[in-house]
mmCIF file of C-alpha atoms in Angstrom:
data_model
loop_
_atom_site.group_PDB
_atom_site.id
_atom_site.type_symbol
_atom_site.label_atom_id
_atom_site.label_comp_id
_atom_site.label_asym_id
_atom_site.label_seq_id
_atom_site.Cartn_x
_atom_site.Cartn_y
_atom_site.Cartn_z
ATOM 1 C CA UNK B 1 -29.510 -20.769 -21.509
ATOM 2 C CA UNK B 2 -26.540 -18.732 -22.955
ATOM 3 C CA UNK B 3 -27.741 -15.646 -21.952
ATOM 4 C CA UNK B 4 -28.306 -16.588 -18.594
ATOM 5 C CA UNK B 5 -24.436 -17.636 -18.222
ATOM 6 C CA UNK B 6 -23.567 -14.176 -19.956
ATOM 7 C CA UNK B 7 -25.256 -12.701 -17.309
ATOM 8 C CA UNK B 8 -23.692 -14.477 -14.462
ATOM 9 C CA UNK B 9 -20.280 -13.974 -15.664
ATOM 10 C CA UNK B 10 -20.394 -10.165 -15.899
ATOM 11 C CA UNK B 11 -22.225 -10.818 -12.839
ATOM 12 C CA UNK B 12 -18.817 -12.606 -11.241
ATOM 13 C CA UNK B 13 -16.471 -10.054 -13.104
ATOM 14 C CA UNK B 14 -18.368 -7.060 -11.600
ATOM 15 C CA UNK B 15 -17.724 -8.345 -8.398
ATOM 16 C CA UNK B 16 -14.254 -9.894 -8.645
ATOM 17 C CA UNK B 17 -13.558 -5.792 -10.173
ATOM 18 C CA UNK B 18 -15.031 -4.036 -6.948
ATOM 19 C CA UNK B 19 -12.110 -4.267 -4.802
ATOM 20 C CA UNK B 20 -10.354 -2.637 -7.643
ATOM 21 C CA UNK B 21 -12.659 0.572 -7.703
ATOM 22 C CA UNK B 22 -12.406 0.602 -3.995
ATOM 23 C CA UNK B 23 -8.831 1.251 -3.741
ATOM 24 C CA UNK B 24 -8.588 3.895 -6.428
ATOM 25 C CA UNK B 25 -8.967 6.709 -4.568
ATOM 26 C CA UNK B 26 -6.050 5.481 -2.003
ATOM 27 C CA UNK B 27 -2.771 3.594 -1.569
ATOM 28 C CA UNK B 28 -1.606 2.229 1.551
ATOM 29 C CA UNK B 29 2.166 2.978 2.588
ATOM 30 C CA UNK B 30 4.962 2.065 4.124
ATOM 31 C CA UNK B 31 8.335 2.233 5.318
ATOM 32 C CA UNK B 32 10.553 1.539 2.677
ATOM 33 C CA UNK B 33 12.674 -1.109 5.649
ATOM 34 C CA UNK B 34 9.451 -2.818 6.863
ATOM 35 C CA UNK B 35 9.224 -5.917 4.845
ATOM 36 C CA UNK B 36 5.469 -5.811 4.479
ATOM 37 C CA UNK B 37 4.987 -5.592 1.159
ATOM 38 C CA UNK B 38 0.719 -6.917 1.143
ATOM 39 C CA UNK B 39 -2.054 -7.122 3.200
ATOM 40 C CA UNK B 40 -5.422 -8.390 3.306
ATOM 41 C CA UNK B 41 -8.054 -5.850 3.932
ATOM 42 C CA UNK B 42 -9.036 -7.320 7.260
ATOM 43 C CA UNK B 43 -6.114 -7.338 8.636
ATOM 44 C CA UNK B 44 -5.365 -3.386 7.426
ATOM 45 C CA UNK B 45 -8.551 -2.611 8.958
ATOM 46 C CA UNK B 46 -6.892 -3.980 12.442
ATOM 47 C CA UNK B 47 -4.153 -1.883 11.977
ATOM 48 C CA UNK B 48 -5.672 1.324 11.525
ATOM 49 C CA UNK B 49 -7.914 0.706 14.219
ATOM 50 C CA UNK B 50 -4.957 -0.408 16.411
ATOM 51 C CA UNK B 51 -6.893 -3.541 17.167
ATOM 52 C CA UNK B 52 -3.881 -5.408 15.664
ATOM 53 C CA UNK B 53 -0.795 -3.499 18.021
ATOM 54 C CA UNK B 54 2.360 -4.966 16.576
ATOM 55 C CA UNK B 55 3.855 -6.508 13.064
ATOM 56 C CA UNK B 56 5.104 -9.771 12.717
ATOM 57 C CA UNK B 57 8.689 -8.528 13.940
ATOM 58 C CA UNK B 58 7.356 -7.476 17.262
ATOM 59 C CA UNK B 59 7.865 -3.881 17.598
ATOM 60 C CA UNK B 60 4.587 -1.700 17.625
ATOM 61 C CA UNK B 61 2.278 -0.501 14.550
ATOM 62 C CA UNK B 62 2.287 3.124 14.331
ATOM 63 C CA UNK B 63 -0.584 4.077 12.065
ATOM 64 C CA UNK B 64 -1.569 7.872 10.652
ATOM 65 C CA UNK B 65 -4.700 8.315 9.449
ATOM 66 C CA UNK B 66 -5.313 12.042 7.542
ATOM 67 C CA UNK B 67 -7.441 14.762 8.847
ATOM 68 C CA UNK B 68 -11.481 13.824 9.362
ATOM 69 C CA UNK B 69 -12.188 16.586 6.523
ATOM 70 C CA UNK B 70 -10.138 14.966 3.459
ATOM 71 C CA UNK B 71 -11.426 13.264 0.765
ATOM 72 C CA UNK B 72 -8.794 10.127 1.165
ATOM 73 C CA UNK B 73 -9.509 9.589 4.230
ATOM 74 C CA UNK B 74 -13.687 8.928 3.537
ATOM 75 C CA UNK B 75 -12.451 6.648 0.862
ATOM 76 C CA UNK B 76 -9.928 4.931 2.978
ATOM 77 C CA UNK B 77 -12.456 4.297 5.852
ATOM 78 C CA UNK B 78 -14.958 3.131 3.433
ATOM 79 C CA UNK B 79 -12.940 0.488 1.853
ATOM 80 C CA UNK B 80 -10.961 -0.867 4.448
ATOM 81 C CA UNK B 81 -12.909 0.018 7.486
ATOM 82 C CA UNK B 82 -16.125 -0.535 6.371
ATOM 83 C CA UNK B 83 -17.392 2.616 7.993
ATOM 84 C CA UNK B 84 -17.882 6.464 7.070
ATOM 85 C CA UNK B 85 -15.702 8.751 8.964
ATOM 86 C CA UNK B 86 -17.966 9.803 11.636
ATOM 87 C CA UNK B 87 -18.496 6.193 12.284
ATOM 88 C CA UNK B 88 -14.915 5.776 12.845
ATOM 89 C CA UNK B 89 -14.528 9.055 15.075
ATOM 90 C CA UNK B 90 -17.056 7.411 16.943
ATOM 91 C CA UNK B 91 -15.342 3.874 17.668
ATOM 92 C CA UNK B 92 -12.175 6.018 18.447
ATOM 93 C CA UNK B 93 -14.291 8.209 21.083
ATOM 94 C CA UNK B 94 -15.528 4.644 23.185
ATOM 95 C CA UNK B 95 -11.700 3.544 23.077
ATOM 96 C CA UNK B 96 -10.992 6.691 24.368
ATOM 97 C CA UNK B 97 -13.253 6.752 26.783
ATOM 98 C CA UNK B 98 -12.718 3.537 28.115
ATOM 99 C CA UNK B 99 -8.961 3.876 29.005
ATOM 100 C CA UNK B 100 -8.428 1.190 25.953
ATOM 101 C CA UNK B 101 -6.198 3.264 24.066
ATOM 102 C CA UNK B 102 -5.571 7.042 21.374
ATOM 103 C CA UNK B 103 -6.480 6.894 17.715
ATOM 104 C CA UNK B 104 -3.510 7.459 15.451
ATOM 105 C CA UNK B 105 -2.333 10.760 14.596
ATOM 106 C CA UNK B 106 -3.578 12.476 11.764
ATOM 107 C CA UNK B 107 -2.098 14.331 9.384
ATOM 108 C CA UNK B 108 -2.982 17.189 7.328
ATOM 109 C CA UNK B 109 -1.835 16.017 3.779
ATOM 110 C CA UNK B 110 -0.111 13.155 1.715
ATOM 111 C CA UNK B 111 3.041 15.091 1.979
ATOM 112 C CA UNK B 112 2.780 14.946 5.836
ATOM 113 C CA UNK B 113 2.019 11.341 5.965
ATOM 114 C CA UNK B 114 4.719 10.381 3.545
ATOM 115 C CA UNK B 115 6.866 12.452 5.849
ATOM 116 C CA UNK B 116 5.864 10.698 9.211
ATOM 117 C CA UNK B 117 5.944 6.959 7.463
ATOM 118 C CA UNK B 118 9.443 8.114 6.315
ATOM 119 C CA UNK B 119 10.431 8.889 10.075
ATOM 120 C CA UNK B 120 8.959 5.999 11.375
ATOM 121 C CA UNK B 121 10.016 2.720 10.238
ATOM 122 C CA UNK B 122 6.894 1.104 11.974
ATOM 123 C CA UNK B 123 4.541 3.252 10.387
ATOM 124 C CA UNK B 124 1.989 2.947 8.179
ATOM 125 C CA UNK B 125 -0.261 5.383 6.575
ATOM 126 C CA UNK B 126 -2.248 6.065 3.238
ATOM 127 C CA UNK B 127 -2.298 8.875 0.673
ATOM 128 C CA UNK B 128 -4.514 9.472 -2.545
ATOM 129 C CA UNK B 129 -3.774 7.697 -5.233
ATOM 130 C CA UNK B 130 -2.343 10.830 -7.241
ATOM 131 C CA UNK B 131 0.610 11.470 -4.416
ATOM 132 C CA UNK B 132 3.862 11.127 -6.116
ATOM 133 C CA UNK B 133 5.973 8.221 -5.319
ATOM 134 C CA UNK B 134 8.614 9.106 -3.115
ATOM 135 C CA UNK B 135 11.528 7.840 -1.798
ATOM 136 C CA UNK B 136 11.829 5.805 1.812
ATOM 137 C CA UNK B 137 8.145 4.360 1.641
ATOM 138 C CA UNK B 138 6.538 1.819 -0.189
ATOM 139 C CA UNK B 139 2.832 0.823 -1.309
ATOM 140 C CA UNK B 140 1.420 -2.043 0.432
ATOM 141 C CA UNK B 141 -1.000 -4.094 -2.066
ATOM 142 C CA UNK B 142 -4.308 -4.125 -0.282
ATOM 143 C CA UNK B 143 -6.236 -7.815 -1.152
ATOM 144 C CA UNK B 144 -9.254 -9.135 -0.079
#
């Protein structure tokens, strides 16, 4: 019978650790002024995919996503979006289409999306997990 519970809890601790793994390649970021300071990954998800159009203040989410071709970006979409990248190009082609709304900007590098969340208080963006910090944004903790 001991066995059996050794097995279940690496079991549990192997999957209490995943959402850990997810996030390493990533870090969500904000405006240093925006008082968000965590968000569940469900509710990230709705930002990015501007399903979710305002913060708790009122005034409008501005989200950047990076360029389709960068490695962040799969692992972003992944973790928080559930989806691969083309499967995300794809959702943003039907909203398109429809008249429903315009995927966020993208940007070509951390340093440019650091630079736009900086600019816009509203903003909110993600770089690798390597970027340097810098000053005028902040990480967002990212829980389940």
């Amino acid at each position: 019978m001991k066995p059996l519970l050794l097995v279940a809890c690496v079991g549990l601790l192997l999957l209490h650790a995943r959402p850990a793994r997810a996030q390493e390649g990533f870090r969500i970021i904000v405006n240093s002024a925006n008082p968000v300071s965590v968000l569940k990954n469900g509710d990230a998800s709705k930002l990015f995919l501007r399903k979710q159009g305002k913060w708790a203040s009122g005034q409008p989410v501005q989200p950047v996503d990076q360029v389709e071709s960068s490695a962040v970006r799969r692992a972003f979409s992944q973790a928080v979006n559930g989806m691969d990248v083309p499967s995300v190009k794809s959702y943003w082609q039907e909203i398109v289409f429809s008249g429903k709304g315009e995927p966020p900007v993208e940007k070509p590098s951390d340093a440019d999306v650091i630079a736009y969340i900086k600019a816009n208080p509203d903003g909110i963006g993600y770089v690798s997990a390597a970027a340097a910090a810098s000053a005028g944004v902040k990480v967002v903790a990212l829980t389940q």
